[in-house]
Short mmCIF file of C-alpha atoms and ligand atoms in Angstrom, two decimals:
data_model
loop_
_atom_site.label_atom_id
_atom_site.label_comp_id
_atom_site.label_asym_id
_atom_site.label_seq_id
_atom_site.Cartn_x
_atom_site.Cartn_y
_atom_site.Cartn_z
CA UNK A 1 -17.56 15.58 6.29
CA UNK A 2 -18.43 16.00 9.99
CA UNK A 3 -18.35 12.65 11.53
CA UNK A 4 -17.70 11.44 15.13
CA UNK A 5 -15.67 8.53 16.16
CA UNK A 6 -18.60 5.99 16.17
CA UNK A 7 -19.47 6.96 12.59
CA UNK A 8 -15.81 6.20 11.55
CA UNK A 9 -16.09 2.62 12.81
CA UNK A 10 -17.98 -0.21 11.27
CA UNK A 11 -21.62 -0.72 12.42
CA UNK A 12 -21.95 -4.15 13.86
CA UNK A 13 -25.54 -5.34 14.48
CA UNK A 14 -28.34 -7.69 13.42
CA UNK A 15 -29.31 -7.73 9.80
CA UNK A 16 -27.70 -8.78 6.53
CA UNK A 17 -23.98 -9.09 7.10
CA UNK A 18 -20.96 -8.38 4.86
CA UNK A 19 -17.42 -9.78 5.20
CA UNK A 20 -14.55 -8.51 3.09
CA UNK A 21 -11.19 -10.09 2.71
CA UNK A 22 -8.43 -7.89 1.38
CA UNK A 23 -5.25 -8.79 -0.63
CA UNK A 24 -2.69 -6.71 -2.49
CA UNK A 25 -1.48 -3.24 -1.83
CA UNK A 26 -2.56 -0.43 0.44
CA UNK A 27 -4.82 0.95 -2.24
CA UNK A 28 -6.93 -2.19 -1.87
CA UNK A 29 -6.92 -1.65 1.97
CA UNK A 30 -8.29 1.85 1.44
CA UNK A 31 -10.83 0.62 -1.19
CA UNK A 32 -12.19 -2.01 1.25
CA UNK A 33 -13.04 0.81 3.59
CA UNK A 34 -14.92 2.58 0.80
CA UNK A 35 -16.75 -0.63 -0.09
CA UNK A 36 -17.92 -1.07 3.59
CA UNK A 37 -19.20 2.51 3.65
CA UNK A 38 -21.18 2.02 0.41
CA UNK A 39 -22.70 -1.30 1.79
CA UNK A 40 -23.51 0.17 5.15
CA UNK A 41 -25.60 2.86 3.47
CA UNK A 42 -27.52 0.15 2.00
CA UNK A 43 -28.33 -1.31 5.39
CA UNK A 44 -25.71 -4.00 5.59
CA UNK A 45 -23.74 -4.64 8.82
CA UNK A 46 -20.08 -5.40 8.85
CA UNK A 47 -18.79 -8.56 10.36
CA UNK A 48 -15.20 -9.83 10.97
CA UNK A 49 -16.53 -13.40 11.12
CA UNK A 50 -16.92 -15.05 7.76
CA UNK A 51 -19.10 -17.73 9.17
CA UNK A 52 -21.92 -15.22 9.88
CA UNK A 53 -21.76 -13.47 6.54
CA UNK A 54 -24.50 -13.23 3.96
CA UNK A 55 -22.26 -11.59 1.47
CA UNK A 56 -18.41 -12.27 1.21
CA UNK A 57 -16.23 -9.98 -0.97
CA UNK A 58 -12.69 -10.80 -1.87
CA UNK A 59 -10.71 -7.72 -2.83
CA UNK A 60 -8.06 -9.04 -5.13
CA UNK A 61 -4.56 -8.34 -6.60
CA UNK A 62 -3.10 -9.34 -9.94
CA UNK A 63 0.40 -7.85 -9.54
CA UNK A 64 2.15 -11.27 -9.80
CA UNK A 65 0.88 -14.70 -10.61
CA UNK A 66 1.31 -15.98 -7.09
CA UNK A 67 -1.01 -13.26 -5.86
CA UNK A 68 -3.75 -14.68 -8.16
CA UNK A 69 -3.04 -18.26 -7.28
CA UNK A 70 -3.57 -17.48 -3.59
CA UNK A 71 -6.95 -16.03 -4.48
CA UNK A 72 -8.01 -19.08 -6.61
CA UNK A 73 -7.19 -21.12 -3.50
CA UNK A 74 -9.33 -18.90 -1.35
CA UNK A 75 -12.22 -19.17 -3.86
CA UNK A 76 -12.27 -22.92 -3.80
CA UNK A 77 -12.34 -22.75 0.04
CA UNK A 78 -15.52 -20.56 -0.36
CA UNK A 79 -17.38 -23.67 -1.51
CA UNK A 80 -17.38 -24.92 1.96
CA UNK A 81 -19.18 -21.80 3.30
CA UNK A 82 -21.57 -22.02 0.52
CA UNK A 83 -22.43 -25.57 1.42
CA UNK A 84 -23.24 -24.39 4.99
CA UNK A 85 -25.40 -21.36 3.64
CA UNK A 86 -26.63 -21.86 0.03
CA UNK A 87 -27.79 -18.31 -0.04
CA UNK A 88 -24.35 -16.97 0.46
CA UNK A 89 -23.29 -14.39 -2.14
CA UNK A 90 -19.51 -14.46 -3.17
CA UNK A 91 -18.07 -11.47 -5.01
CA UNK A 92 -14.61 -10.90 -6.48
CA UNK A 93 -13.75 -7.19 -6.45
CA UNK A 94 -10.49 -5.25 -7.13
CA UNK A 95 -7.76 -5.85 -9.73
CA UNK A 96 -8.25 -9.53 -10.54
CA UNK A 97 -11.95 -8.70 -11.15
CA UNK A 98 -10.92 -6.04 -13.56
CA UNK A 99 -8.47 -8.34 -15.34
CA UNK A 100 -10.56 -11.52 -15.71
CA UNK A 101 -14.06 -9.84 -16.01
CA UNK A 102 -16.91 -12.16 -17.03
CA UNK A 103 -14.52 -15.09 -16.94
CA UNK A 104 -14.93 -15.18 -13.16
CA UNK A 105 -18.72 -15.74 -13.23
CA UNK A 106 -18.73 -17.87 -16.33
CA UNK A 107 -16.43 -20.48 -14.91
CA UNK A 108 -17.25 -22.89 -12.25
CA UNK A 109 -15.72 -20.88 -9.42
CA UNK A 110 -18.90 -20.14 -7.57
CA UNK A 111 -18.57 -16.37 -8.02
CA UNK A 112 -21.79 -14.48 -8.13
CA UNK A 113 -20.50 -10.81 -8.40
CA UNK A 114 -17.55 -9.29 -10.14
CA UNK A 115 -16.81 -5.62 -9.58
CA UNK A 116 -13.78 -3.65 -10.89
CA UNK A 117 -11.97 -0.91 -8.77
CA UNK A 118 -14.09 1.97 -10.28
CA UNK A 119 -17.63 0.33 -9.86
CA UNK A 120 -17.93 0.20 -6.05
CA UNK A 121 -20.90 2.52 -5.93
CA UNK A 122 -22.66 -0.09 -8.04
CA UNK A 123 -22.06 -2.99 -5.59
CA UNK A 124 -25.45 -2.79 -4.01
CA UNK A 125 -27.17 -3.28 -7.33
CA UNK A 126 -24.74 -6.09 -8.37
CA UNK A 127 -25.40 -7.87 -5.06
CA UNK A 128 -29.11 -7.53 -5.33
CA UNK A 129 -28.96 -9.10 -8.74
CA UNK A 130 -27.00 -12.07 -7.29
CA UNK A 131 -29.49 -12.32 -4.31
CA UNK A 132 -32.29 -12.60 -6.86
CA UNK A 133 -30.47 -15.71 -8.27
CA UNK A 134 -28.58 -13.95 -11.12
CA UNK A 135 -25.09 -12.65 -11.56
CA UNK A 136 -23.89 -9.09 -11.12
CA UNK A 137 -20.93 -7.88 -13.25
CA UNK A 138 -19.49 -4.41 -13.62
CA UNK A 139 -15.90 -3.83 -14.67
CA UNK A 140 -16.31 -0.37 -16.34
CA UNK A 141 -13.29 1.81 -15.68
CA UNK A 142 -13.81 5.45 -15.17
CA UNK A 143 -11.83 8.62 -15.94
CA UNK A 144 -13.37 10.53 -12.91
CA UNK A 145 -14.23 8.12 -10.09
CA UNK A 146 -12.31 9.05 -6.96
CA UNK A 147 -14.93 8.20 -4.34
CA UNK A 148 -14.16 11.75 -3.10
CA UNK A 149 -17.09 12.29 -0.77
CA UNK A 150 -17.51 8.75 0.52
CA UNK A 151 -16.30 8.63 4.13
CA UNK A 152 -14.45 5.32 4.47
CA UNK A 153 -15.41 3.03 7.25
CA UNK A 154 -12.19 2.55 9.32
CA UNK A 155 -11.38 -1.15 9.69
CA UNK A 156 -7.95 -0.69 11.31
CA UNK A 157 -7.84 -1.88 14.90
CA UNK A 158 -5.75 0.85 16.46
CA UNK A 159 -7.62 3.95 15.70
CA UNK A 160 -4.28 5.74 15.26
CA UNK A 161 -3.15 5.53 11.74
CA UNK A 162 -5.35 5.61 8.60
CA UNK A 163 -5.07 5.57 4.84
CA UNK A 164 -6.47 8.40 2.72
CA UNK A 165 -6.71 7.69 -0.92
CA UNK A 166 -5.69 10.91 -2.94
CA UNK A 167 -5.48 9.58 -6.52
CA UNK A 168 -6.28 6.42 -8.43
CA UNK A 169 -5.00 4.74 -11.52
CA UNK A 170 -1.59 4.84 -13.26
CA UNK A 171 -0.46 6.25 -16.64
CA UNK A 172 3.16 5.11 -16.40
CA UNK A 173 2.86 1.82 -18.23
CA UNK A 174 6.05 0.21 -16.89
CA UNK A 175 6.41 -2.53 -19.35
CA UNK A 176 6.04 -5.45 -16.83
CA UNK A 177 3.10 -3.96 -14.86
CA UNK A 178 -0.47 -4.83 -14.84
CA UNK A 179 -1.78 -1.88 -12.76
CA UNK A 180 -2.45 0.60 -15.61
CA UNK A 181 -4.87 -2.04 -17.05
CA UNK A 182 -6.50 -3.01 -13.78
CA UNK A 183 -6.87 0.45 -12.30
CA UNK A 184 -7.16 2.62 -15.38
CA UNK A 185 -6.13 6.17 -15.97
CA UNK A 186 -4.60 8.43 -13.51
CA UNK A 187 -7.01 10.90 -11.78
CA UNK A 188 -6.67 12.98 -8.61
CA UNK A 189 -9.19 13.53 -5.75
CA UNK A 190 -10.37 16.96 -4.90
CA UNK A 191 -8.06 18.53 -2.44
CA UNK A 192 -10.66 19.87 0.07
CA UNK A 193 -12.29 16.46 0.49
CA UNK A 194 -8.75 15.08 1.34
CA UNK A 195 -7.97 17.77 3.81
CA UNK A 196 -11.51 17.42 5.43
CA UNK A 197 -11.04 13.66 5.71
CA UNK A 198 -7.62 14.04 7.39
CA UNK A 199 -8.94 16.76 9.73
CA UNK A 200 -11.89 14.51 10.75
CA UNK A 201 -9.53 11.67 11.55
CA UNK A 202 -7.24 13.91 13.56
CA UNK A 203 -10.25 15.25 15.46
CA UNK A 204 -11.30 11.74 16.34
CA UNK A 205 -7.91 10.74 17.88
CA UNK A 206 -6.02 9.52 14.74
CA UNK A 207 -2.40 10.71 14.80
CA UNK A 208 -1.10 9.42 11.51
CA UNK A 209 -2.39 9.54 7.85
CA UNK A 210 -0.79 8.00 4.81
CA UNK A 211 -1.77 9.60 1.49
CA UNK A 212 -2.17 6.83 -1.03
CA UNK A 213 -1.86 6.41 -4.65
CA UNK A 214 0.08 4.47 -7.29
CA UNK A 215 2.17 7.44 -8.04
CA UNK A 216 1.33 10.12 -5.52
CA UNK A 217 3.76 12.75 -6.58
CA UNK A 218 1.94 13.26 -9.86
CA UNK A 219 -1.09 14.46 -7.95
CA UNK A 220 -2.68 17.53 -9.28
CA UNK A 221 -6.06 19.21 -9.07
CA UNK A 222 -6.41 22.77 -10.29
CA UNK A 223 -3.39 24.55 -8.80
CA UNK A 224 -2.83 22.10 -6.09
CA UNK A 225 0.18 19.84 -6.75
CA UNK A 226 1.44 17.15 -4.50
CA UNK A 227 3.82 19.31 -2.38
CA UNK A 228 1.07 21.74 -1.83
CA UNK A 229 -1.40 19.03 -0.79
CA UNK A 230 1.27 17.72 1.68
CA UNK A 231 1.61 21.17 3.20
CA UNK A 232 -2.12 21.56 3.62
CA UNK A 233 -2.60 18.19 5.26
CA UNK A 234 0.48 18.48 7.41
CA UNK A 235 -0.82 22.00 8.50
CA UNK A 236 -3.87 20.37 10.17
CA UNK A 237 -1.77 19.89 13.31
CA UNK A 238 1.91 19.36 14.29
CA UNK A 239 0.67 16.20 16.17
CA UNK A 240 -0.60 14.69 12.98
CA UNK A 241 2.00 12.61 11.23
CA UNK A 242 1.83 12.50 7.40
CA UNK A 243 3.17 9.72 5.22
CA UNK A 244 2.74 8.97 1.53
CA UNK A 245 3.05 5.98 -0.78
CA UNK A 246 4.13 5.36 -3.49
CA UNK A 247 6.28 7.99 -5.34
CA UNK A 248 7.83 7.43 -8.72
CA UNK A 249 11.51 8.56 -8.87
CA UNK A 250 10.71 10.65 -12.05
CA UNK A 251 8.43 12.89 -10.02
CA UNK A 252 10.49 13.15 -6.85
CA UNK A 253 10.96 16.96 -6.98
CA UNK A 254 13.01 19.38 -4.94
CA UNK A 255 9.79 21.27 -4.23
CA UNK A 256 8.39 18.16 -2.43
CA UNK A 257 11.67 17.70 -0.57
CA UNK A 258 11.64 21.41 0.55
CA UNK A 259 8.07 21.08 1.94
CA UNK A 260 9.00 17.86 3.71
CA UNK A 261 12.16 19.32 5.27
CA UNK A 262 10.15 22.40 6.46
CA UNK A 263 7.52 20.33 8.33
CA UNK A 264 8.82 17.97 11.07
CA UNK A 265 5.49 16.11 11.16
CA UNK A 266 5.90 14.90 7.58
CA UNK A 267 7.71 11.68 8.17
CA UNK A 268 11.21 11.12 7.32
CA UNK A 269 10.65 8.09 5.18
CA UNK A 270 10.44 7.85 1.37
CA UNK A 271 9.60 4.72 -0.54
CA UNK A 272 11.34 5.19 -3.86
CA UNK A 273 11.08 1.92 -5.93
CA UNK A 274 14.19 1.56 -8.19
CA UNK A 275 13.22 -1.72 -9.69
CA UNK A 276 16.77 -2.14 -11.16
CA UNK A 277 20.23 -0.57 -10.84
CA UNK A 278 21.04 -0.84 -14.57
CA UNK A 279 20.05 1.93 -17.00
CA UNK A 280 19.74 -0.62 -19.82
CA UNK A 281 17.22 -2.52 -17.78
CA UNK A 282 15.34 0.55 -16.69
CA UNK A 283 14.87 1.39 -20.34
CA UNK A 284 13.39 -2.01 -21.07
CA UNK A 285 11.08 -1.57 -18.07
CA UNK A 286 10.01 1.86 -19.43
CA UNK A 287 10.84 3.47 -16.04
CA UNK A 288 11.83 6.78 -17.61
CA UNK A 289 14.84 7.41 -15.56
CA UNK A 290 18.49 6.27 -15.47
CA UNK A 291 20.64 4.83 -12.71
CA UNK A 292 22.45 8.29 -12.43
CA UNK A 293 19.25 10.22 -12.31
CA UNK A 294 17.94 8.03 -9.61
CA UNK A 295 21.14 8.39 -7.57
CA UNK A 296 20.83 12.16 -8.09
CA UNK A 297 17.30 12.00 -6.47
CA UNK A 298 18.83 10.07 -3.55
CA UNK A 299 21.44 12.68 -3.09
CA UNK A 300 18.74 15.36 -3.07
CA UNK A 301 16.81 13.48 -0.39
CA UNK A 302 19.91 13.20 1.73
CA UNK A 303 20.67 16.93 1.14
CA UNK A 304 17.27 18.07 2.39
CA UNK A 305 16.85 15.48 4.98
CA UNK A 306 19.96 13.72 6.15
CA UNK A 307 17.93 11.53 8.58
CA UNK A 308 15.35 10.38 5.94
CA UNK A 309 14.93 6.62 5.55
CA UNK A 310 14.89 5.36 1.90
CA UNK A 311 13.11 2.16 1.03
CA UNK A 312 12.54 0.51 -2.32
CA UNK A 313 11.12 -2.12 -4.59
CA UNK A 314 13.41 -4.34 -6.72
CA UNK A 315 12.51 -6.91 -9.47
CA UNK A 316 14.93 -9.86 -10.17
CA UNK A 317 15.12 -11.57 -13.58
CA UNK A 318 13.10 -9.33 -15.97
CA UNK A 319 13.47 -10.02 -19.62
CA UNK A 320 17.03 -10.35 -20.94
CA UNK A 321 18.64 -9.52 -17.53
CA UNK A 322 22.30 -10.07 -17.77
CA UNK A 323 24.72 -10.89 -14.90
CA UNK A 324 26.14 -7.44 -15.30
CA UNK A 325 22.61 -5.84 -14.98
CA UNK A 326 22.00 -7.87 -11.82
CA UNK A 327 25.39 -6.72 -10.36
CA UNK A 328 24.31 -3.16 -11.06
CA UNK A 329 21.22 -3.70 -8.89
CA UNK A 330 23.54 -5.19 -6.15
CA UNK A 331 25.77 -2.10 -6.45
CA UNK A 332 22.90 0.34 -6.34
CA UNK A 333 21.69 -1.26 -3.11
CA UNK A 334 25.02 -0.94 -1.48
CA UNK A 335 25.47 2.59 -2.71
CA UNK A 336 22.08 3.71 -1.48
CA UNK A 337 22.13 1.59 1.75
CA UNK A 338 18.44 1.04 1.69
CA UNK A 339 16.73 0.86 5.02
CA UNK A 340 14.20 -1.68 3.78
CA UNK A 341 13.16 -3.25 0.51
CA UNK A 342 10.34 -5.26 -1.08
CA UNK A 343 11.92 -7.75 -3.54
CA UNK A 344 10.24 -9.73 -6.18
CA UNK A 345 10.88 -12.32 -8.86
CA UNK A 346 9.67 -11.15 -12.27
CA UNK A 347 6.26 -12.68 -13.05
CA UNK A 348 4.89 -12.13 -16.60
CA UNK A 349 1.47 -10.58 -16.61
CA UNK A 350 -0.95 -11.05 -19.45
CA UNK A 351 -1.78 -8.03 -21.50
CA UNK A 352 1.30 -6.02 -20.64
CA UNK A 353 3.84 -4.73 -23.09
CA UNK A 354 6.41 -7.08 -21.81
CA UNK A 355 4.20 -10.03 -22.25
CA UNK A 356 3.64 -9.00 -25.86
CA UNK A 357 7.07 -7.94 -26.86
CA UNK A 358 9.69 -8.84 -24.27
CA UNK A 359 9.79 -12.61 -23.65
CA UNK A 360 10.10 -13.89 -20.13
CA UNK A 361 13.41 -15.53 -20.96
CA UNK A 362 15.50 -15.56 -17.74
CA UNK A 363 15.35 -19.22 -16.50
CA UNK A 364 13.59 -19.58 -13.11
CA UNK A 365 16.55 -20.86 -11.23
CA UNK A 366 18.66 -17.83 -12.26
CA UNK A 367 15.74 -15.55 -11.16
CA UNK A 368 15.58 -17.37 -7.83
CA UNK A 369 19.36 -17.14 -7.43
CA UNK A 370 19.53 -13.51 -8.06
CA UNK A 371 16.43 -12.80 -5.90
CA UNK A 372 18.20 -14.64 -2.94
CA UNK A 373 21.39 -12.64 -3.46
CA UNK A 374 19.27 -9.40 -3.32
CA UNK A 375 17.34 -10.58 -0.21
CA UNK A 376 20.52 -11.61 1.57
CA UNK A 377 22.14 -8.31 0.96
CA UNK A 378 19.02 -6.34 1.91
CA UNK A 379 18.92 -8.23 5.27
CA UNK A 380 22.52 -7.16 5.95
CA UNK A 381 21.72 -3.51 4.92
CA UNK A 382 18.59 -3.49 7.13
CA UNK A 383 20.56 -4.77 10.08
CA UNK A 384 23.32 -2.18 9.47
CA UNK A 385 20.70 0.46 9.30
CA UNK A 386 19.13 -0.62 12.64
CA UNK A 387 22.52 -0.80 14.23
CA UNK A 388 23.16 2.71 13.41
CA UNK A 389 20.07 3.63 15.34
CA UNK A 390 21.34 2.07 18.55
CA UNK A 391 22.06 4.80 21.11
CA UNK A 392 19.99 7.38 19.10
CA UNK A 393 16.80 8.96 20.45
CA UNK A 394 13.56 8.97 18.50
CA UNK A 395 9.99 10.02 19.02
CA UNK A 396 7.64 7.05 18.77
CA UNK A 397 3.99 7.08 17.81
CA UNK A 398 2.51 4.14 19.88
CA UNK A 399 0.44 1.90 17.58
CA UNK A 400 -0.28 -1.30 19.44
CA UNK A 401 0.53 -3.62 22.35
CA UNK A 402 3.58 -5.64 21.56
CA UNK A 403 2.93 -9.03 20.00
CA UNK A 404 5.43 -10.60 22.45
CA UNK A 405 4.27 -9.13 25.82
CA UNK A 406 1.43 -7.26 27.21
CA UNK A 407 3.77 -5.21 29.19
CA UNK A 408 5.39 -3.82 26.16
CA UNK A 409 4.09 -1.42 23.39
CA UNK A 410 5.16 -1.03 19.87
CA UNK A 411 5.22 2.06 17.68
CA UNK A 412 7.10 3.63 14.90
CA UNK A 413 9.78 6.23 14.39
CA UNK A 414 9.31 8.98 11.87
CA UNK A 415 11.50 6.82 9.64
CA UNK A 416 8.82 4.09 9.75
CA UNK A 417 10.85 1.70 11.95
CA UNK A 418 9.12 -0.47 14.50
CA UNK A 419 10.25 0.13 18.08
CA UNK A 420 9.28 -2.10 21.07
CA UNK A 421 9.56 -0.66 24.67
CA UNK A 422 8.17 -1.05 28.12
CA UNK A 423 4.68 0.16 28.50
CA UNK A 424 5.16 2.55 31.55
CA UNK A 425 1.90 4.46 31.81
CA UNK A 426 1.55 4.96 28.08
CA UNK A 427 -1.28 4.04 25.75
CA UNK A 428 -1.93 3.60 22.10
CA UNK A 429 -1.85 7.04 20.26
CA UNK A 430 0.73 8.69 22.69
CA UNK A 431 4.01 10.14 21.51
CA UNK A 432 6.99 8.77 23.60
CA UNK A 433 10.57 9.69 23.52
CA UNK A 434 12.73 6.58 23.30
CA UNK A 435 16.39 5.76 23.21
CA UNK A 436 17.25 2.64 21.16
CA UNK A 437 19.26 0.10 23.18
CA UNK A 438 19.27 -2.98 20.84
CA UNK A 439 17.95 -4.25 17.52
CA UNK A 440 17.35 -7.16 15.11
CA UNK A 441 17.17 -6.73 11.34
CA UNK A 442 13.39 -6.05 11.65
CA UNK A 443 12.82 -4.33 14.98
CA UNK A 444 14.39 -1.72 17.27
CA UNK A 445 14.20 -2.11 21.14
CA UNK A 446 14.21 0.95 23.19
CA UNK A 447 13.76 2.59 26.63
CA UNK A 448 11.71 5.65 27.39
CA UNK A 449 13.73 8.80 28.08
CA UNK A 450 12.44 10.71 31.17
CA UNK A 451 13.53 14.40 31.05
N1 SAH B 1 3.18 2.22 -8.23
C1 SAH B 1 4.12 1.66 -7.57
C2 SAH B 1 4.28 0.13 -7.47
C3 SAH B 1 2.98 -0.68 -7.45
S1 SAH B 1 3.25 -2.42 -7.62
C4 SAH B 1 5.40 2.19 -8.07
O1 SAH B 1 5.61 2.28 -9.29
O2 SAH B 1 6.36 2.33 -7.36
C5 SAH B 1 4.42 -2.79 -6.40
C6 SAH B 1 5.76 -3.41 -6.86
O3 SAH B 1 5.41 -4.69 -7.42
C7 SAH B 1 6.42 -2.66 -7.97
O4 SAH B 1 7.12 -1.60 -7.53
C8 SAH B 1 7.31 -3.71 -8.56
O5 SAH B 1 8.57 -3.83 -7.93
C9 SAH B 1 6.49 -4.92 -8.34
N2 SAH B 1 5.89 -5.52 -9.56
C10 SAH B 1 5.11 -4.99 -10.44
N3 SAH B 1 4.83 -5.77 -11.50
C11 SAH B 1 5.54 -6.84 -11.33
C12 SAH B 1 5.74 -8.06 -12.01
N4 SAH B 1 5.12 -8.37 -13.16
N5 SAH B 1 6.56 -8.96 -11.53
C13 SAH B 1 7.25 -8.81 -10.39
N6 SAH B 1 7.05 -7.67 -9.57
C14 SAH B 1 6.29 -6.72 -10.00
FE1 SF4 B 2 3.02 -0.23 -12.24
FE2 SF4 B 2 4.95 1.38 -12.97
FE3 SF4 B 2 2.39 2.35 -12.47
FE4 SF4 B 2 3.99 1.57 -10.52
S1 SF4 B 2 4.33 3.32 -11.95
S2 SF4 B 2 1.81 0.91 -10.91
S3 SF4 B 2 5.20 -0.15 -11.41
S4 SF4 B 2 3.05 0.91 -14.20
FE1 F3S B 3 -2.34 -5.54 -6.63
FE2 F3S B 3 -3.97 -3.91 -7.81
FE3 F3S B 3 -2.48 -3.11 -5.89
S1 F3S B 3 -2.70 -5.40 -8.84
S2 F3S B 3 -0.63 -4.17 -6.05
S3 F3S B 3 -4.04 -4.70 -5.67
S4 F3S B 3 -3.19 -1.89 -7.56
#
């Protein structure tokens, strides 16, 4: 993969134009970049203006009902664009395409193409079928597809940080989760293509890569496991920051923590979704660890990297959740002192084990109240975590001009916290040493340190 900067970027030009709208997780963001690469090879140009598109693809998410509702809303808005351009092809790709399959073209939703997450090489054919007046549907899941040698077209604006997909699918079957059904079986991408992609990014000015997968720490190809892959990617250059998402607590090994601790350019930030603080609940969720085991992993992280940020995902109101189990989640949050969390109300998903065997029986007002308690607590914990940073020094990788002022830049610490500071003579992609002077619960404010 020997590409120069221009080839990493979308080709804009005159010809048939593709617009892609992306919902859901980082995996979908990464997949959209693969889809654009596949379509560019077919001669399509990318556009970021939906009005001028000939083909609109919506890359969808099924994780919770409200994620799908948003997409239904968006599909009904597509009717307007179709009225303006009757030849417009509208495709649904990603997890909702996989979940609903033919139902999406059969219904009266104005969908011409349905493509599941493992069928993106087939998109040109599916789109041609739609252009010829038919429908194009492919939702075949694969045991092998990793799009290993496809060079994603980078749609990010900053040219500093990029996602690199390292594995696909999930075999964990947490009882509430739709992902194993929409993304199929777990498979890892060849290590050499991953390292080559990361090196190309670095040579083209990128300074941060995030290795992506639903469960990155179960990565394995031949004798390369996840710690070894991290070591290889982080060895490209000390100036290349390496992050990863997401790791399952059951696979958070000491070997990985040792590699992380030994390489300062591997970021001090671990997203370790707990889901619940009660062992009885974790069992119903089929998470394969206990509260104590989880806390043991947190202790190990702190042992190897005392300055490592720990963030999490939590679900409120899963099947049979008692007040005690909810309190156990609250106490886990306090005990760990999370720096940040994504927090959700349980949403039953068709086809999952829970939908078949564990009735969604916590009343909605109870779910909402518990979720609110969790959110309120996390806001306090995030503020406390930020306050601890006031007075400390950090190296920031500059990502963008601040939203508030042209005269300020924003970037992240190794712990993945956003810092805003005066521009000075810096530009996007620079590393800058900053002392934190103030904070809100979401942002740190700092000043450059001049040696
Ligand atoms: N593979 C990742 C998570 C992917 S989904 C992991 O296991 O860590 C992101 C988050 O969505 C999950 O961690 C979980 O907190 C949440 N989630 C998944 N299914 C859900 C459901 N049915 N209802 C509410 N939240 C859910
Ligand atoms: Fe879903 Fe669990 Fe797989 Fe994460 S590990 S994607 S929550 S089944
Ligand atoms: Fe959503 Fe699929 Fe990601 S369901 S969270 S887009 S893997």
